[in-house]
Amino acid sequence: MMYKKVMASALLWAALTASAGAFDYNQSVDEIAESPLTAYQTVYLGMPRADFDANFSILPDWTFYGSSVSFTERAERTSVVKNVSVTEGIEIFSADTSAKGKVLAFDNYFKTTDKATAKSIYSRLVATIYSNMENFPVKQTSKEVEWTQDDVSITVAFDGQKDSDGNYIVYIRRYNNKILK
């Protein structure tokens, strides 16, 4: 009984003292890659758009970008560790703009101005997914790796180039390959 109280106190203290905007992007990479068919065990293909809205609009360290007129919605959070900023995001693509619209595809992405950090994230994603997939990749180049499991395609990509905002972007995309190709 005393052990449970000590553990509960420790968890509560950790939750209260953690800074709201800080997250460990390596932990996020691992969580995403260990179950590559979902994201954070809450986002999956075919889920209603309203569920994504409900999940990400209430999280304190995420900024939610919802829309009732666009087929896409996203959420992001940013952390700076050792002067390196990393923005983690998730974007969904739905069949229609209604609350019942089904998620047809979703991306997790990591943006940073530091190329070494982006390369590290890409390598970690690929290695972790590789060890958790039932099948070997169906496509592999120096810039992307793609797996297919049943009717779902999973692509991890990093092209090594900065975008128009000066960021390197690493992403993992999941989509139903019978509906989208």
PDB file of C-alpha atoms in Angstrom:
ATOM      1  CA  MET A   1       0.000   0.000   0.000  1.00  0.00           C
ATOM      2  CA  MET A   2       2.803   2.412   0.896  1.00  0.00           C
ATOM      3  CA  TYR A   3       4.576   1.517  -2.354  1.00  0.00           C
ATOM      4  CA  LYS A   4       1.491   2.546  -4.366  1.00  0.00           C
ATOM      5  CA  LYS A   5       1.304   5.894  -2.562  1.00  0.00           C
ATOM      6  CA  VAL A   6       4.989   6.582  -3.212  1.00  0.00           C
ATOM      7  CA  MET A   7       4.601   5.699  -6.901  1.00  0.00           C
ATOM      8  CA  ALA A   8       1.448   7.806  -7.225  1.00  0.00           C
ATOM      9  CA  SER A   9       3.201  10.750  -5.571  1.00  0.00           C
ATOM     10  CA  ALA A  10       6.211  10.378  -7.853  1.00  0.00           C
ATOM     11  CA  LEU A  11       4.030  10.277 -10.968  1.00  0.00           C
ATOM     12  CA  LEU A  12       2.034  13.288  -9.822  1.00  0.00           C
ATOM     13  CA  TRP A  13       5.209  15.232  -9.052  1.00  0.00           C
ATOM     14  CA  ALA A  14       6.655  14.362 -12.459  1.00  0.00           C
ATOM     15  CA  ALA A  15       3.462  15.477 -14.193  1.00  0.00           C
ATOM     16  CA  LEU A  16       3.330  18.761 -12.297  1.00  0.00           C
ATOM     17  CA  THR A  17       6.986  19.659 -12.750  1.00  0.00           C
ATOM     18  CA  ALA A  18       7.289  18.763 -16.434  1.00  0.00           C
ATOM     19  CA  SER A  19       7.217  21.809 -18.642  1.00  0.00           C
ATOM     20  CA  ALA A  20       4.110  21.945 -20.813  1.00  0.00           C
ATOM     21  CA  GLY A  21       5.922  22.537 -24.111  1.00  0.00           C
ATOM     22  CA  ALA A  22       8.764  20.084 -23.633  1.00  0.00           C
ATOM     23  CA  PHE A  23       8.669  16.656 -25.153  1.00  0.00           C
ATOM     24  CA  ASP A  24      11.312  14.132 -26.059  1.00  0.00           C
ATOM     25  CA  TYR A  25      11.134  13.794 -29.830  1.00  0.00           C
ATOM     26  CA  ASN A  26      13.084  10.513 -29.679  1.00  0.00           C
ATOM     27  CA  GLN A  27      10.350   9.067 -27.476  1.00  0.00           C
ATOM     28  CA  SER A  28       7.752  10.278 -29.983  1.00  0.00           C
ATOM     29  CA  VAL A  29       9.710   8.692 -32.847  1.00  0.00           C
ATOM     30  CA  ASP A  30       9.804   5.395 -30.958  1.00  0.00           C
ATOM     31  CA  GLU A  31       6.084   5.508 -30.102  1.00  0.00           C
ATOM     32  CA  ILE A  32       5.161   6.190 -33.718  1.00  0.00           C
ATOM     33  CA  ALA A  33       7.515   3.575 -35.171  1.00  0.00           C
ATOM     34  CA  GLU A  34       6.717   0.757 -32.735  1.00  0.00           C
ATOM     35  CA  SER A  35       3.103   0.656 -33.967  1.00  0.00           C
ATOM     36  CA  PRO A  36       3.421   2.058 -37.476  1.00  0.00           C
ATOM     37  CA  LEU A  37      -0.205   1.361 -38.449  1.00  0.00           C
ATOM     38  CA  THR A  38      -1.411   3.875 -35.836  1.00  0.00           C
ATOM     39  CA  ALA A  39      -0.128   7.089 -34.317  1.00  0.00           C
ATOM     40  CA  TYR A  40       0.040   7.410 -30.546  1.00  0.00           C
ATOM     41  CA  GLN A  41      -2.364   4.443 -30.369  1.00  0.00           C
ATOM     42  CA  THR A  42      -5.203   6.907 -31.116  1.00  0.00           C
ATOM     43  CA  VAL A  43      -5.038   7.808 -34.822  1.00  0.00           C
ATOM     44  CA  TYR A  44      -5.786   5.091 -37.360  1.00  0.00           C
ATOM     45  CA  LEU A  45      -7.066   4.727 -40.890  1.00  0.00           C
ATOM     46  CA  GLY A  46     -10.855   4.792 -41.086  1.00  0.00           C
ATOM     47  CA  MET A  47     -11.363   6.659 -37.821  1.00  0.00           C
ATOM     48  CA  PRO A  48     -13.967   9.450 -37.840  1.00  0.00           C
ATOM     49  CA  ARG A  49     -12.543  12.925 -38.285  1.00  0.00           C
ATOM     50  CA  ALA A  50     -14.423  14.045 -35.154  1.00  0.00           C
ATOM     51  CA  ASP A  51     -12.326  11.647 -33.053  1.00  0.00           C
ATOM     52  CA  PHE A  52      -9.107  13.265 -34.297  1.00  0.00           C
ATOM     53  CA  ASP A  53     -10.561  16.689 -33.490  1.00  0.00           C
ATOM     54  CA  ALA A  54     -11.555  15.578 -29.994  1.00  0.00           C
ATOM     55  CA  ASN A  55      -8.167  13.993 -29.280  1.00  0.00           C
ATOM     56  CA  PHE A  56      -5.877  16.790 -30.442  1.00  0.00           C
ATOM     57  CA  SER A  57      -7.925  19.922 -29.743  1.00  0.00           C
ATOM     58  CA  ILE A  58      -7.725  19.395 -25.964  1.00  0.00           C
ATOM     59  CA  LEU A  59      -4.057  18.467 -25.523  1.00  0.00           C
ATOM     60  CA  PRO A  60      -2.261  21.292 -23.710  1.00  0.00           C
ATOM     61  CA  ASP A  61       1.109  21.051 -25.482  1.00  0.00           C
ATOM     62  CA  TRP A  62      -0.322  20.664 -29.006  1.00  0.00           C
ATOM     63  CA  THR A  63      -1.591  23.432 -31.285  1.00  0.00           C
ATOM     64  CA  PHE A  64      -4.621  22.167 -33.196  1.00  0.00           C
ATOM     65  CA  TYR A  65      -5.360  23.466 -36.699  1.00  0.00           C
ATOM     66  CA  GLY A  66      -8.920  22.304 -37.379  1.00  0.00           C
ATOM     67  CA  SER A  67     -11.031  23.176 -40.376  1.00  0.00           C
ATOM     68  CA  SER A  68     -14.609  22.552 -41.405  1.00  0.00           C
ATOM     69  CA  VAL A  69     -13.911  23.311 -45.078  1.00  0.00           C
ATOM     70  CA  SER A  70     -10.622  21.491 -45.729  1.00  0.00           C
ATOM     71  CA  PHE A  71     -10.023  17.775 -46.217  1.00  0.00           C
ATOM     72  CA  THR A  72      -6.946  18.076 -43.973  1.00  0.00           C
ATOM     73  CA  GLU A  73      -6.424  18.915 -40.313  1.00  0.00           C
ATOM     74  CA  ARG A  74      -3.264  18.924 -38.264  1.00  0.00           C
ATOM     75  CA  ALA A  75      -1.750  19.411 -34.840  1.00  0.00           C
ATOM     76  CA  GLU A  76       1.810  20.372 -33.868  1.00  0.00           C
ATOM     77  CA  ARG A  77       4.043  20.824 -30.863  1.00  0.00           C
ATOM     78  CA  THR A  78       7.579  22.183 -30.626  1.00  0.00           C
ATOM     79  CA  SER A  79      10.475  21.588 -28.278  1.00  0.00           C
ATOM     80  CA  VAL A  80      13.969  23.054 -28.067  1.00  0.00           C
ATOM     81  CA  VAL A  81      16.725  20.844 -26.677  1.00  0.00           C
ATOM     82  CA  LYS A  82      20.370  21.943 -26.705  1.00  0.00           C
ATOM     83  CA  ASN A  83      19.457  24.867 -28.985  1.00  0.00           C
ATOM     84  CA  VAL A  84      17.888  22.537 -31.568  1.00  0.00           C
ATOM     85  CA  SER A  85      14.212  23.119 -32.278  1.00  0.00           C
ATOM     86  CA  VAL A  86      12.093  20.148 -33.371  1.00  0.00           C
ATOM     87  CA  THR A  87       8.447  20.487 -34.355  1.00  0.00           C
ATOM     88  CA  GLU A  88       6.448  17.274 -34.269  1.00  0.00           C
ATOM     89  CA  GLY A  89       3.204  17.210 -36.188  1.00  0.00           C
ATOM     90  CA  ILE A  90       0.401  14.998 -37.354  1.00  0.00           C
ATOM     91  CA  GLU A  91      -1.846  15.674 -40.335  1.00  0.00           C
ATOM     92  CA  ILE A  92      -4.921  13.733 -41.406  1.00  0.00           C
ATOM     93  CA  PHE A  93      -6.535  13.519 -44.833  1.00  0.00           C
ATOM     94  CA  SER A  94     -10.241  12.666 -44.722  1.00  0.00           C
ATOM     95  CA  ALA A  95     -12.816  11.476 -47.246  1.00  0.00           C
ATOM     96  CA  ASP A  96     -14.980  14.547 -46.651  1.00  0.00           C
ATOM     97  CA  THR A  97     -15.131  17.566 -44.359  1.00  0.00           C
ATOM     98  CA  SER A  98     -17.918  16.301 -42.105  1.00  0.00           C
ATOM     99  CA  ALA A  99     -17.345  15.075 -38.559  1.00  0.00           C
ATOM    100  CA  LYS A 100     -18.129  11.550 -39.773  1.00  0.00           C
ATOM    101  CA  GLY A 101     -15.599  11.778 -42.620  1.00  0.00           C
ATOM    102  CA  LYS A 102     -13.204   8.830 -42.434  1.00  0.00           C
ATOM    103  CA  VAL A 103      -9.436   9.294 -42.235  1.00  0.00           C
ATOM    104  CA  LEU A 104      -7.970   7.942 -45.501  1.00  0.00           C
ATOM    105  CA  ALA A 105      -4.338   8.819 -44.776  1.00  0.00           C
ATOM    106  CA  PHE A 106      -2.253  10.444 -42.084  1.00  0.00           C
ATOM    107  CA  ASP A 107       1.288  11.725 -41.706  1.00  0.00           C
ATOM    108  CA  ASN A 108       3.508  12.233 -38.721  1.00  0.00           C
ATOM    109  CA  TYR A 109       6.313  14.656 -39.414  1.00  0.00           C
ATOM    110  CA  PHE A 110       9.305  16.172 -37.692  1.00  0.00           C
ATOM    111  CA  LYS A 111      10.686  19.566 -38.773  1.00  0.00           C
ATOM    112  CA  THR A 112      14.044  20.954 -37.723  1.00  0.00           C
ATOM    113  CA  THR A 113      16.680  23.339 -39.056  1.00  0.00           C
ATOM    114  CA  ASP A 114      19.408  20.899 -37.970  1.00  0.00           C
ATOM    115  CA  LYS A 115      20.252  18.366 -40.700  1.00  0.00           C
ATOM    116  CA  ALA A 116      22.027  15.954 -38.323  1.00  0.00           C
ATOM    117  CA  THR A 117      18.930  15.828 -36.109  1.00  0.00           C
ATOM    118  CA  ALA A 118      16.706  15.158 -39.132  1.00  0.00           C
ATOM    119  CA  LYS A 119      19.017  12.350 -40.312  1.00  0.00           C
ATOM    120  CA  SER A 120      18.969  10.850 -36.828  1.00  0.00           C
ATOM    121  CA  ILE A 121      15.153  10.941 -36.699  1.00  0.00           C
ATOM    122  CA  TYR A 122      14.926   9.315 -40.157  1.00  0.00           C
ATOM    123  CA  SER A 123      17.379   6.550 -39.242  1.00  0.00           C
ATOM    124  CA  ARG A 124      15.608   5.872 -35.957  1.00  0.00           C
ATOM    125  CA  LEU A 125      12.175   5.702 -37.625  1.00  0.00           C
ATOM    126  CA  VAL A 126      13.376   3.313 -40.332  1.00  0.00           C
ATOM    127  CA  ALA A 127      15.267   1.033 -37.935  1.00  0.00           C
ATOM    128  CA  THR A 128      12.402   0.803 -35.451  1.00  0.00           C
ATOM    129  CA  ILE A 129       9.728   0.204 -38.089  1.00  0.00           C
ATOM    130  CA  TYR A 130      11.953  -2.353 -39.818  1.00  0.00           C
ATOM    131  CA  SER A 131      12.153  -4.354 -36.595  1.00  0.00           C
ATOM    132  CA  ASN A 132       8.375  -4.179 -36.028  1.00  0.00           C
ATOM    133  CA  MET A 133       7.015  -4.986 -39.489  1.00  0.00           C
ATOM    134  CA  GLU A 134       6.054  -8.470 -40.593  1.00  0.00           C
ATOM    135  CA  ASN A 135       7.289  -7.909 -44.152  1.00  0.00           C
ATOM    136  CA  PHE A 136      10.395  -6.499 -45.782  1.00  0.00           C
ATOM    137  CA  PRO A 137      10.141  -3.108 -47.501  1.00  0.00           C
ATOM    138  CA  VAL A 138       8.588  -3.139 -50.969  1.00  0.00           C
ATOM    139  CA  LYS A 139      10.632  -0.089 -51.947  1.00  0.00           C
ATOM    140  CA  GLN A 140      13.866   1.283 -50.548  1.00  0.00           C
ATOM    141  CA  THR A 141      16.009   4.179 -51.779  1.00  0.00           C
ATOM    142  CA  SER A 142      18.411   6.560 -50.091  1.00  0.00           C
ATOM    143  CA  LYS A 143      15.487   8.966 -49.513  1.00  0.00           C
ATOM    144  CA  GLU A 144      12.570   6.717 -48.566  1.00  0.00           C
ATOM    145  CA  VAL A 145      11.510   3.293 -47.413  1.00  0.00           C
ATOM    146  CA  GLU A 146       8.049   1.849 -48.043  1.00  0.00           C
ATOM    147  CA  TRP A 147       6.334  -1.152 -46.480  1.00  0.00           C
ATOM    148  CA  THR A 148       2.985  -2.715 -47.327  1.00  0.00           C
ATOM    149  CA  GLN A 149       0.963  -4.632 -44.786  1.00  0.00           C
ATOM    150  CA  ASP A 150      -2.410  -5.903 -45.998  1.00  0.00           C
ATOM    151  CA  ASP A 151      -4.127  -2.858 -47.543  1.00  0.00           C
ATOM    152  CA  VAL A 152      -1.966  -0.254 -45.780  1.00  0.00           C
ATOM    153  CA  SER A 153       1.184   1.372 -47.165  1.00  0.00           C
ATOM    154  CA  ILE A 154       3.690   2.979 -44.801  1.00  0.00           C
ATOM    155  CA  THR A 155       6.329   5.332 -46.194  1.00  0.00           C
ATOM    156  CA  VAL A 156       9.171   6.993 -44.281  1.00  0.00           C
ATOM    157  CA  ALA A 157      10.941   9.750 -46.201  1.00  0.00           C
ATOM    158  CA  PHE A 158      13.676  12.352 -45.828  1.00  0.00           C
ATOM    159  CA  ASP A 159      15.083  14.046 -48.925  1.00  0.00           C
ATOM    160  CA  GLY A 160      17.877  15.961 -47.170  1.00  0.00           C
ATOM    161  CA  GLN A 161      16.687  19.299 -48.595  1.00  0.00           C
ATOM    162  CA  LYS A 162      15.365  22.325 -46.731  1.00  0.00           C
ATOM    163  CA  ASP A 163      11.807  23.443 -47.398  1.00  0.00           C
ATOM    164  CA  SER A 164      10.827  27.059 -48.121  1.00  0.00           C
ATOM    165  CA  ASP A 165      10.819  27.805 -44.372  1.00  0.00           C
ATOM    166  CA  GLY A 166      14.386  26.511 -43.931  1.00  0.00           C
ATOM    167  CA  ASN A 167      13.411  23.223 -42.274  1.00  0.00           C
ATOM    168  CA  TYR A 168      14.395  19.648 -42.963  1.00  0.00           C
ATOM    169  CA  ILE A 169      11.312  17.437 -42.805  1.00  0.00           C
ATOM    170  CA  VAL A 170      11.132  13.746 -41.986  1.00  0.00           C
ATOM    171  CA  TYR A 171       7.737  12.137 -42.390  1.00  0.00           C
ATOM    172  CA  ILE A 172       5.972   8.833 -42.034  1.00  0.00           C
ATOM    173  CA  ARG A 173       2.819   8.483 -44.134  1.00  0.00           C
ATOM    174  CA  ARG A 174       0.167   5.799 -43.793  1.00  0.00           C
ATOM    175  CA  TYR A 175      -2.590   5.329 -46.335  1.00  0.00           C
ATOM    176  CA  ASN A 176      -5.072   2.741 -47.524  1.00  0.00           C
ATOM    177  CA  ASN A 177      -3.530   1.549 -50.785  1.00  0.00           C
ATOM    178  CA  LYS A 178      -6.852   0.183 -52.074  1.00  0.00           C
ATOM    179  CA  ILE A 179      -8.460   3.638 -51.891  1.00  0.00           C
ATOM    180  CA  LEU A 180      -5.449   5.922 -52.497  1.00  0.00           C
ATOM    181  CA  LYS A 181      -2.516   5.161 -54.745  1.00  0.00           C
TER     182      LYS A 181
END
